[in-house]
Amino acid sequence: MQENRSCFAALLVAALVALVAALLFVVALVVWLSEWFGSIVLPCLLVGLFFAAFAVAIYALTLRPAMQRMHEQFMVIYDMMRLARDGVDAVTKLFFRS
């Protein structure tokens, strides 16, 4: 159990270090572009638009098909539960007529 905690802690620290490194890279990129363009607003917009387009591409190429498959599976479960409820209602009406 102790080994799992230390492994989890190491993975958490590694993920945090990677996140800080990515943030520092983005800041350095914006600062470098601001030196090149002579403005801070335009590089912020360019980097922001790049990451927004990257997020849209990730969603369109990977997440959307997976979410559609999950939706189809939930709809099958919903249909089966509805059929089971209708069957229970029919049996209940058959034996317990009011």
mmCIF file of C-alpha atoms in Angstrom:
data_model
loop_
_atom_site.group_PDB
_atom_site.id
_atom_site.type_symbol
_atom_site.label_atom_id
_atom_site.label_comp_id
_atom_site.label_asym_id
_atom_site.label_seq_id
_atom_site.Cartn_x
_atom_site.Cartn_y
_atom_site.Cartn_z
ATOM 1 C CA MET A 1 0.000 0.000 0.000
ATOM 2 C CA GLN A 2 2.861 2.356 0.850
ATOM 3 C CA GLU A 3 4.477 1.647 -2.518
ATOM 4 C CA ASN A 4 1.275 2.654 -4.335
ATOM 5 C CA ARG A 5 1.177 5.959 -2.441
ATOM 6 C CA SER A 6 4.794 6.755 -3.245
ATOM 7 C CA CYS A 7 4.234 5.859 -6.901
ATOM 8 C CA PHE A 8 1.130 8.050 -7.011
ATOM 9 C CA ALA A 9 3.009 10.905 -5.326
ATOM 10 C CA ALA A 10 5.849 10.596 -7.827
ATOM 11 C CA LEU A 11 3.400 10.648 -10.747
ATOM 12 C CA LEU A 12 1.611 13.658 -9.274
ATOM 13 C CA VAL A 13 4.873 15.566 -8.850
ATOM 14 C CA ALA A 14 5.957 14.644 -12.388
ATOM 15 C CA ALA A 15 2.619 15.857 -13.783
ATOM 16 C CA LEU A 16 2.888 19.134 -11.874
ATOM 17 C CA VAL A 17 6.461 19.673 -13.095
ATOM 18 C CA ALA A 18 5.344 18.981 -16.673
ATOM 19 C CA LEU A 19 2.469 21.459 -16.273
ATOM 20 C CA VAL A 20 4.807 24.151 -14.938
ATOM 21 C CA ALA A 21 7.240 23.483 -17.791
ATOM 22 C CA ALA A 22 4.451 23.828 -20.347
ATOM 23 C CA LEU A 23 3.250 27.070 -18.766
ATOM 24 C CA LEU A 24 6.771 28.487 -18.726
ATOM 25 C CA PHE A 25 7.191 27.518 -22.380
ATOM 26 C CA VAL A 26 3.982 29.343 -23.325
ATOM 27 C CA VAL A 27 5.034 32.422 -21.346
ATOM 28 C CA ALA A 28 8.464 32.384 -22.982
ATOM 29 C CA LEU A 29 6.840 32.040 -26.398
ATOM 30 C CA VAL A 30 4.545 35.010 -25.746
ATOM 31 C CA VAL A 31 7.423 37.133 -24.433
ATOM 32 C CA TRP A 32 9.585 36.229 -27.437
ATOM 33 C CA LEU A 33 6.774 37.012 -29.866
ATOM 34 C CA SER A 34 6.055 40.273 -28.065
ATOM 35 C CA GLU A 35 9.684 41.280 -28.589
ATOM 36 C CA TRP A 36 9.337 40.399 -32.242
ATOM 37 C CA PHE A 37 5.977 42.133 -32.810
ATOM 38 C CA GLY A 38 6.574 45.012 -30.407
ATOM 39 C CA SER A 39 3.230 44.421 -28.696
ATOM 40 C CA ILE A 40 1.975 42.030 -26.038
ATOM 41 C CA VAL A 41 -1.636 41.847 -27.246
ATOM 42 C CA LEU A 42 -1.021 40.307 -30.665
ATOM 43 C CA PRO A 43 1.199 37.450 -29.423
ATOM 44 C CA CYS A 44 -1.331 36.663 -26.670
ATOM 45 C CA LEU A 45 -4.083 36.487 -29.282
ATOM 46 C CA LEU A 46 -2.005 34.353 -31.640
ATOM 47 C CA VAL A 47 -0.966 31.858 -28.961
ATOM 48 C CA GLY A 48 -4.517 31.766 -27.556
ATOM 49 C CA LEU A 49 -6.008 31.140 -30.995
ATOM 50 C CA PHE A 50 -3.470 28.394 -31.651
ATOM 51 C CA PHE A 51 -4.384 26.573 -28.445
ATOM 52 C CA ALA A 52 -8.109 27.095 -29.078
ATOM 53 C CA ALA A 53 -7.736 25.579 -32.562
ATOM 54 C CA PHE A 54 -5.700 22.733 -31.064
ATOM 55 C CA ALA A 55 -8.446 22.042 -28.507
ATOM 56 C CA VAL A 56 -11.126 22.058 -31.220
ATOM 57 C CA ALA A 57 -9.066 19.631 -33.311
ATOM 58 C CA ILE A 58 -8.625 17.283 -30.346
ATOM 59 C CA TYR A 59 -12.358 17.388 -29.665
ATOM 60 C CA ALA A 60 -13.324 16.830 -33.292
ATOM 61 C CA LEU A 61 -10.863 14.023 -33.954
ATOM 62 C CA THR A 62 -10.879 12.037 -30.721
ATOM 63 C CA LEU A 63 -13.437 13.074 -28.135
ATOM 64 C CA ARG A 64 -16.516 13.507 -30.306
ATOM 65 C CA PRO A 65 -16.568 9.958 -31.756
ATOM 66 C CA ALA A 66 -15.964 8.482 -28.290
ATOM 67 C CA MET A 67 -18.776 10.585 -26.826
ATOM 68 C CA GLN A 68 -21.115 9.480 -29.636
ATOM 69 C CA ARG A 69 -20.331 5.810 -28.910
ATOM 70 C CA MET A 70 -20.999 6.387 -25.214
ATOM 71 C CA HIS A 71 -24.294 8.101 -26.054
ATOM 72 C CA GLU A 72 -25.342 5.137 -28.209
ATOM 73 C CA GLN A 73 -24.515 2.719 -25.383
ATOM 74 C CA PHE A 74 -26.521 4.790 -22.900
ATOM 75 C CA MET A 75 -29.456 4.851 -25.311
ATOM 76 C CA VAL A 76 -29.373 1.024 -25.536
ATOM 77 C CA ILE A 77 -29.396 0.814 -21.729
ATOM 78 C CA TYR A 78 -32.251 3.340 -21.585
ATOM 79 C CA ASP A 79 -34.283 1.365 -24.130
ATOM 80 C CA MET A 80 -33.743 -1.892 -22.226
ATOM 81 C CA MET A 81 -34.794 -0.269 -18.942
ATOM 82 C CA ARG A 82 -37.899 1.186 -20.604
ATOM 83 C CA LEU A 83 -38.840 -2.234 -21.992
ATOM 84 C CA ALA A 84 -38.309 -3.825 -18.567
ATOM 85 C CA ARG A 85 -40.491 -1.178 -16.921
ATOM 86 C CA ASP A 86 -43.219 -1.683 -19.529
ATOM 87 C CA GLY A 87 -43.082 -5.429 -18.901
ATOM 88 C CA VAL A 88 -43.350 -4.984 -15.134
ATOM 89 C CA ASP A 89 -46.262 -2.571 -15.629
ATOM 90 C CA ALA A 90 -48.037 -5.071 -17.890
ATOM 91 C CA VAL A 91 -47.581 -7.927 -15.390
ATOM 92 C CA THR A 92 -48.702 -5.677 -12.544
ATOM 93 C CA LYS A 93 -51.853 -4.672 -14.431
ATOM 94 C CA LEU A 94 -52.537 -8.312 -15.284
ATOM 95 C CA PHE A 95 -52.368 -9.541 -11.689
ATOM 96 C CA PHE A 96 -53.422 -6.459 -9.754
ATOM 97 C CA ARG A 97 -56.317 -4.937 -11.653
ATOM 98 C CA SER A 98 -57.776 -1.929 -9.921
#
